[in-house]
Structure formats: C-alpha cells, structure tokens
Amino acid sequence: MESVFGLVGKDFAIVAADSSAVHSILVHKTNEDKIMILDSHKLMGASGETGDRAQFTEYIQKNVALYQFRNGIPLTTAAAANFTRGELATALRKNPYMVNIIMAGYDKDIGPSIYFIDYIASLHKLDKAAFGYGSYFALSMMDRHYRKDMIVEEAIDLVDKIIMEIRSRLVVAPPNFVIKIVDKDGAREYAWRESIKDAPVPGV
Amino acid sequence: MSIFEYNGCALVAMVGKNCFAIASDRRLGVQLQTIATDFQKIYKIHEKLFIGLSGLATDAQTLYQRLVFRHKLYELREERDMKPETFASLVSALLYEKRELAKDFVVAGTASESLYGACESMFKPDMEPEELFETISQALLSSVDRDCLSGWGGHVYVVTPTEVTERILKGRMD
C-alpha cells in the first residue's frame, strides 16, 4: 500500500512518497516517481490507483501550465489546490478518480504551504499530512517530533525517521522512497532513499 | 459505512434575546483517523447569516461554494444581502428538503442525539448573548465528549444586531 506524506518547514515544504509500483503480489518496479512537479514552485505527491494517479496528475500539470500560458502569471498554491479539488469533486459522482493528493507549493508573499486532498475531494490546508498505511506511523512521528519553522536538515531528519519507522513496522513495507522539496528557489527532487536497487539493464 | 459518519461533525445553533449563537466542533477525520483539528464547519454568507454544514466534508465544501455563488449573484442583482428566510428556502430547494423554522435550537451531526438531550435540558428562551454563549458552549462540549467522531475543541459564533463574536473553545483533545 502506498505511502505519501508531507510537511511545512521554515520557508520550504517537503513531500515524500514511496516508489514501488505494485500489481497484486508482484512488484513491477521500485523507482516509480509519484511526486509530480506541477510548475516551477509546486509539487503534487499522489497515491492510489496507478492509472488514475498518472493520468490525473498529468491532467492537473497541463492545466496549471495552460493557466500560465493564457494569463501570463502562474496560479497560487491555494488556487491550484482548489482547482484540483474541483476536478475531483466534479468526477466524484460520475467516474471518481481514486487518487489521494498532497500538494505543496511556495508563493512569494505567502511562503510555503501544503494541502491535503483526499480521493473524495475533501480539501484542507495543513502543516503536516500523510496518506496510506504509512500514515499511521508518519502522523504519529510528526505529532511527536514536528515543530513549526524547522530548518531543512531537521525536516529531512524527521522524514528519515518516518521512513525508518515505515520500513521496520509495516508488514508490506515499501523499500524505496523519493523526497522532493519546494522553496523560494523552486521545486526539485531532493533525494532518493533506496534500500533495494533494480537490476541494471545491460546496454545493447 | 455511512457518508454522514465518514468525517464526523457536531453542530448546534440557538436563539436568544435579539441574538443567536451557532457552534461546531473542529475535527476533520477519515473514519477512525484524525486528519485536522482546525477544520471549519460554519461558513459566513454575509454579516448576519451563517450556515453550518455537517456530514461528508467534500459535499459540505461543494455545497458551500454553490451557495456562496448563488448569494453573490443575488447580491449583484438586488444590491442587498439575502434575508435568512430567503436563504433557507434556497438551501432547502438545493437539498430537496422541506425546511422547518425552529424557535429555540437546532442540532446536526454525528453527535446530534447527545446534542438534543444537552440542549433540551440547558436551553431557556430569551437568553442574553453572554449567557447564550455559555449555554451553547457547555451543550456542545458535553455532547462531543460522548462522540468519538467529533470534538477536538469548539468554534462558537455569537451574533447580535451590532457585532459578531467568534470564539474558540478548548475542550478534551481526544
């Protein structure tokens, strides 16, 4: 089961997600990137049905880009989160997307923020959020160790503690995680935490 | 699994002497897990009109957005705020339900049975704003303490002809 979690620091936001792509009892790959970079200063970590996740996050990414093309300025994080919620809510009673989302962003005058959007389109702005079976461990660890205005090193330390907890306590624990960060310099990949590497494909 | 018990909510409103109070709990949950302890369930439509929405959080958010949209259009056309009775008709039309105007109190949410009991015993007609605030707060906190899906504090609005007071209650945080 997929884990995604995120937290807000002093002037940055971090989202971490496991990176296993699973089909029934088979692990297809262990380096699947589930955190989509929406634009220069927004991240969207998603968990849920694989096809829905890939399709929906790409749909949101393209619409965020379209807004910027049409209007010349980018969407704020709150606006992007509300747009995403609207799309999920419209589809909810016709053909629901089974995707849980943690959206993180950095706005110039507001600072960092994260938004929790579950698959039935409940939206809430939070300082710390988590989805999946891993959330039982992530939320408890964050309740214990999270403080407002943590610096990057402290936040990554907490993320590593959470990953360690998930790896050791969850029966079907995902081995690998990807961590992405967004701050005033933009959204980017921060690190991978891999305990299993895929076998390298030999070159032809 | 009932959609009315998925997120958890407790709502109560009371009428006093030339004033009213509306209160809610602050929990947002997903069944047994608590996601947030600062979730807004009472929304302001205009200065003298508040609506509390209980039940599935996603539907409450969608409904609130639709109601605000309708009210803003009304405001543009009529150049005035909607009267509460008119707004109540709008809400009941949207929900296909027949509305009932209560003269004392109304309750809603997963803690509604406890709230009915608490309000019935604590309520008196024509209370002043301060006493109304005390009564509604005690009724809310004692009821949510018996409901595992609602609680984590309270949010109370007291509205008089001249001002609106918003207060956060600290209750049992569990």
XYZ file of C-alpha atoms in Angstrom:
378
model
C 0.000 0.000 0.000
C 1.325 3.378 -0.986
C 2.560 5.989 1.458
C 2.776 9.698 0.787
C 3.487 12.324 3.415
C 4.452 15.971 3.574
C 5.331 18.757 5.988
C 5.919 22.501 6.039
C 9.226 23.908 7.313
C 10.559 27.403 7.918
C 10.499 28.578 4.289
C 10.115 25.322 2.392
C 7.785 22.352 2.087
C 8.742 18.701 1.685
C 6.788 15.843 0.159
C 7.968 12.235 0.337
C 6.435 9.185 -1.319
C 7.285 5.523 -1.612
C 8.406 4.436 -5.067
C 7.127 0.916 -5.554
C 4.705 0.105 -8.364
C 2.757 -2.947 -7.240
C 0.242 -5.165 -9.037
C -1.401 -7.728 -6.714
C 1.566 -9.698 -5.305
C 4.073 -8.532 -7.903
C 6.375 -5.504 -7.595
C 6.736 -4.116 -11.125
C 9.344 -1.515 -10.303
C 10.906 0.100 -7.247
C 11.786 3.507 -8.633
C 8.383 4.885 -9.637
C 8.199 8.661 -9.176
C 4.851 9.519 -7.579
C 5.569 13.194 -6.937
C 4.711 15.303 -9.983
C 6.335 18.724 -10.364
C 3.415 20.885 -11.464
C 5.347 24.055 -12.242
C 8.367 25.964 -11.016
C 7.080 26.220 -7.435
C 4.546 23.434 -6.962
C 4.687 19.728 -6.172
C 1.964 17.143 -6.116
C 2.533 13.830 -4.337
C -0.181 11.325 -5.189
C -1.137 7.831 -4.078
C -3.863 5.457 -5.207
C -4.939 3.603 -8.361
C -1.908 3.631 -10.694
C -3.651 4.601 -13.925
C -5.766 7.281 -12.248
C -2.717 8.664 -10.452
C -0.616 9.014 -13.604
C -3.456 10.402 -15.715
C -4.919 12.786 -13.141
C -1.610 14.311 -12.027
C -0.598 14.884 -15.643
C -4.012 16.470 -16.333
C -3.534 18.880 -13.435
C 0.022 19.672 -14.510
C -1.091 20.559 -18.043
C -3.966 22.697 -16.805
C -1.659 24.599 -14.441
C 0.611 25.265 -17.439
C -2.374 26.323 -19.573
C -3.423 28.899 -16.994
C 0.059 30.372 -17.076
C 0.081 30.497 -20.874
C -3.318 32.161 -21.031
C -2.859 34.642 -18.218
C 0.857 35.296 -18.127
C 1.120 34.631 -14.390
C 1.232 31.323 -12.501
C -1.521 30.021 -10.233
C -1.025 30.330 -6.470
C -0.771 27.089 -4.496
C -4.226 27.655 -2.978
C -5.751 28.221 -6.400
C -4.126 25.090 -7.818
C -5.320 23.071 -4.811
C -8.868 24.361 -5.181
C -8.807 23.644 -8.927
C -7.671 20.085 -8.207
C -10.424 19.668 -5.612
C -12.963 20.954 -8.138
C -11.891 18.392 -10.734
C -12.067 15.560 -8.195
C -15.460 16.752 -6.902
C -16.958 17.009 -10.412
C -15.821 13.495 -11.273
C -16.784 12.090 -7.869
C -20.336 11.066 -8.638
C -19.757 10.082 -12.250
C -16.369 8.408 -12.631
C -14.296 9.038 -9.496
C -10.510 9.301 -9.526
C -9.113 7.061 -6.792
C -6.173 9.377 -6.075
C -5.124 10.910 -2.749
C -3.033 14.055 -3.093
C -0.643 16.133 -1.029
C 0.060 19.373 -2.850
C 2.985 21.549 -1.757
C 3.881 24.970 -3.029
C 5.826 28.139 -2.359
C 4.227 31.532 -3.043
C 6.253 34.727 -2.929
C 4.165 36.630 -0.362
C 2.663 33.697 1.491
C 5.577 31.290 1.904
C 5.337 27.512 1.870
C 2.062 25.599 2.230
C 0.711 22.093 1.843
C -2.814 20.978 1.008
C -4.411 17.638 1.836
C -6.902 16.479 -0.834
C -8.326 13.009 -0.421
C -9.929 10.944 -3.187
C -13.454 12.159 -2.375
C -12.270 15.758 -2.753
C -12.097 16.907 0.870
C -9.627 19.816 0.900
C -7.738 21.137 3.914
C -4.627 23.260 4.365
C -2.272 21.636 6.868
C 1.257 21.785 8.295
C 1.674 18.027 8.163
C -0.244 15.370 6.227
C 0.009 11.711 5.261
C -1.847 9.027 3.264
C -1.829 5.255 3.176
C -0.951 2.643 5.784
C 2.286 4.575 6.305
C 0.197 7.476 7.593
C -0.398 5.650 10.877
C 3.334 5.890 11.525
C 4.025 9.179 9.735
C 1.336 11.175 11.549
C 2.364 9.857 14.954
C 6.044 10.574 14.310
C 5.171 14.060 13.103
C 2.892 14.711 16.087
C 5.836 13.848 18.310
C 8.765 15.496 16.510
C 7.351 18.197 14.244
C 7.794 21.842 15.211
C 6.903 24.967 13.304
C 9.843 26.616 11.497
C 12.147 23.612 11.221
C 15.210 24.036 9.003
C 15.820 21.686 6.068
C 18.234 19.418 7.923
C 15.816 18.946 10.831
C 12.903 18.259 8.472
C 14.883 15.710 6.439
C 15.940 14.097 9.703
C 12.260 13.733 10.615
C 11.443 12.372 7.140
C 14.204 9.786 7.559
C 12.851 8.805 10.974
C 9.410 8.314 9.402
C 10.836 6.243 6.535
C 12.705 4.075 9.038
C 9.510 3.572 11.012
C 7.518 2.606 7.910
C 10.253 0.214 6.753
C 10.510 -1.530 10.093
C 6.872 -1.624 11.232
C 4.743 -2.052 8.104
C 4.350 -5.689 7.072
C 4.448 -4.975 3.310
C 6.788 -2.051 3.674
C 7.903 -0.224 0.542
C 11.722 -0.337 0.408
C 12.423 2.860 -1.521
C 11.279 6.478 -1.173
C 11.665 9.697 -3.125
C 11.839 13.090 -1.392
C 11.110 16.372 -3.144
C 11.361 19.903 -1.792
C 9.891 23.258 -2.795
C 11.192 26.616 -1.594
C 11.831 30.107 -2.956
C 14.329 28.650 -5.431
C 11.741 26.286 -6.884
C 10.501 22.728 -6.795
C 13.043 19.975 -7.219
C 13.991 16.430 -6.313
C 15.879 16.383 -3.029
C 16.930 12.759 -2.562
C 16.077 9.076 -3.008
C 16.188 6.685 -0.077
C 16.818 3.284 -1.609
C 17.340 0.013 0.195
C 16.699 -2.065 -2.932
C 18.032 -1.152 -6.350
C 16.564 -2.532 -9.593
C 18.926 -4.802 -11.535
C 20.680 -2.671 -14.152
C 19.589 -3.247 -17.754
C 22.588 -4.276 -19.864
C 23.345 -1.934 -22.748
C 22.962 -3.361 -26.273
C -20.071 2.909 6.169
C -22.402 5.894 6.166
C -21.329 9.073 4.389
C -22.745 11.010 7.323
C -20.308 9.328 9.685
C -17.208 9.324 7.482
C -15.729 12.670 8.546
C -17.532 13.378 11.850
C -19.256 16.597 12.901
C -21.231 18.274 15.680
C -23.313 21.373 15.029
C -25.690 23.340 17.219
C -27.449 26.704 16.917
C -29.562 28.543 19.472
C -31.799 31.613 19.515
C -31.538 34.151 22.327
C -32.925 37.586 23.095
C -32.272 39.586 19.938
C -29.229 37.430 19.203
C -28.268 33.946 18.091
C -25.321 31.616 18.502
C -24.011 28.858 16.241
C -21.311 26.411 17.269
C -19.415 23.474 15.781
C -16.626 21.071 16.707
C -13.242 21.317 14.937
C -12.335 17.755 13.963
C -11.747 16.541 10.422
C -11.385 12.780 10.389
C -11.311 9.919 7.946
C -13.237 7.273 9.898
C -11.030 6.426 12.867
C -8.084 8.650 11.902
C -7.974 12.364 12.801
C -6.582 14.479 9.962
C -7.015 18.007 11.336
C -8.151 19.786 14.497
C -8.924 23.167 12.944
C -11.481 22.307 10.295
C -14.114 24.984 9.614
C -17.725 23.777 9.506
C -19.547 27.095 9.943
C -19.370 29.389 6.946
C -20.262 33.083 6.756
C -22.607 34.025 3.925
C -22.904 37.645 4.992
C -22.581 39.710 8.185
C -25.771 38.369 9.744
C -26.012 34.982 8.062
C -24.046 31.860 8.938
C -24.545 28.306 7.789
C -23.196 25.185 9.446
C -22.834 22.133 7.201
C -22.468 18.676 8.709
C -21.953 15.321 7.007
C -19.451 14.462 4.278
C -16.783 17.182 4.197
C -16.372 17.162 0.418
C -20.116 17.718 -0.059
C -20.144 20.457 2.591
C -17.351 22.242 0.706
C -19.099 21.817 -2.657
C -22.444 22.970 -1.263
C -20.876 25.981 0.439
C -19.239 27.012 -2.860
C -22.576 26.699 -4.702
C -24.416 28.697 -2.021
C -21.837 31.483 -1.983
C -22.050 31.612 -5.787
C -25.860 31.950 -5.661
C -25.691 34.550 -2.905
C -23.080 36.660 -4.720
C -25.253 36.691 -7.848
C -28.256 37.697 -5.729
C -26.196 40.483 -4.126
C -25.164 41.801 -7.541
C -28.728 41.818 -8.833
C -30.568 43.030 -5.716
C -27.767 45.216 -4.287
C -28.505 43.884 -0.817
C -27.913 40.799 1.333
C -30.312 37.851 1.282
C -32.721 37.583 4.200
C -32.223 34.436 6.304
C -35.693 33.107 5.377
C -34.928 33.539 1.675
C -31.565 31.827 2.084
C -33.214 28.967 3.949
C -35.579 28.484 1.010
C -32.584 28.414 -1.330
C -30.841 25.780 0.777
C -33.930 23.620 1.099
C -34.570 23.837 -2.652
C -30.971 22.751 -3.272
C -31.380 19.822 -0.884
C -34.918 18.868 -1.953
C -35.950 19.078 1.667
C -38.741 20.845 3.496
C -37.236 23.277 5.962
C -38.505 23.776 9.463
C -38.027 27.020 11.343
C -37.170 26.281 14.960
C -37.747 28.883 17.622
C -35.295 27.504 20.137
C -32.409 25.385 18.856
C -31.321 23.081 16.051
C -28.671 20.355 16.064
C -26.892 18.260 13.430
C -24.071 15.790 13.006
C -22.771 12.552 14.466
C -23.286 13.892 17.995
C -26.866 15.030 17.313
C -28.543 12.667 19.779
C -26.374 13.870 22.658
C -26.846 17.455 21.479
C -30.643 17.124 21.555
C -30.501 15.989 25.166
C -27.994 18.627 26.253
C -29.858 21.483 24.552
C -33.279 20.376 25.778
C -32.082 20.475 29.365
C -29.873 23.586 29.219
C -31.875 25.858 26.943
C -34.055 28.726 28.196
C -35.784 31.245 25.933
C -34.606 34.880 25.687
C -31.061 34.496 26.931
C -28.654 37.436 26.665
C -25.566 36.968 24.435
C -23.160 36.125 27.282
C -25.451 33.517 28.831
C -26.268 32.149 25.364
C -22.559 31.698 24.696
C -22.084 29.799 27.975
C -25.083 27.573 27.342
C -24.242 26.670 23.761
C -20.593 26.025 24.666
C -21.472 23.693 27.532
C -24.038 21.856 25.395
C -21.507 21.395 22.576
C -18.559 20.277 24.702
C -20.521 17.831 26.820
C -22.091 16.256 23.721
C -18.905 15.846 21.668
C -17.182 14.181 24.612
C -19.599 11.283 24.130
C -18.933 11.043 20.377
C -15.635 9.665 19.138
C -16.019 11.191 15.659
C -16.385 14.824 16.755
C -14.584 17.120 19.153
C -11.028 18.491 19.363
C -12.336 21.851 20.539
C -15.185 24.092 19.519
C -15.897 27.095 17.347
C -18.657 29.453 18.519
C -20.125 32.499 16.767
C -22.462 34.805 18.721
C -24.303 37.350 16.579
C -26.122 40.429 17.915
C -27.561 43.360 15.936
C -24.323 45.297 16.425
C -21.486 42.749 16.410
C -20.315 39.223 15.688
C -18.061 37.491 18.222
C -16.058 34.443 17.243
C -14.530 32.290 19.968
C -12.513 29.057 20.011
C -13.245 26.608 22.814
C -10.642 24.303 24.260
C -12.246 21.016 25.234
C -10.975 17.471 25.687
C -8.429 16.951 22.914
C -9.133 13.311 22.252
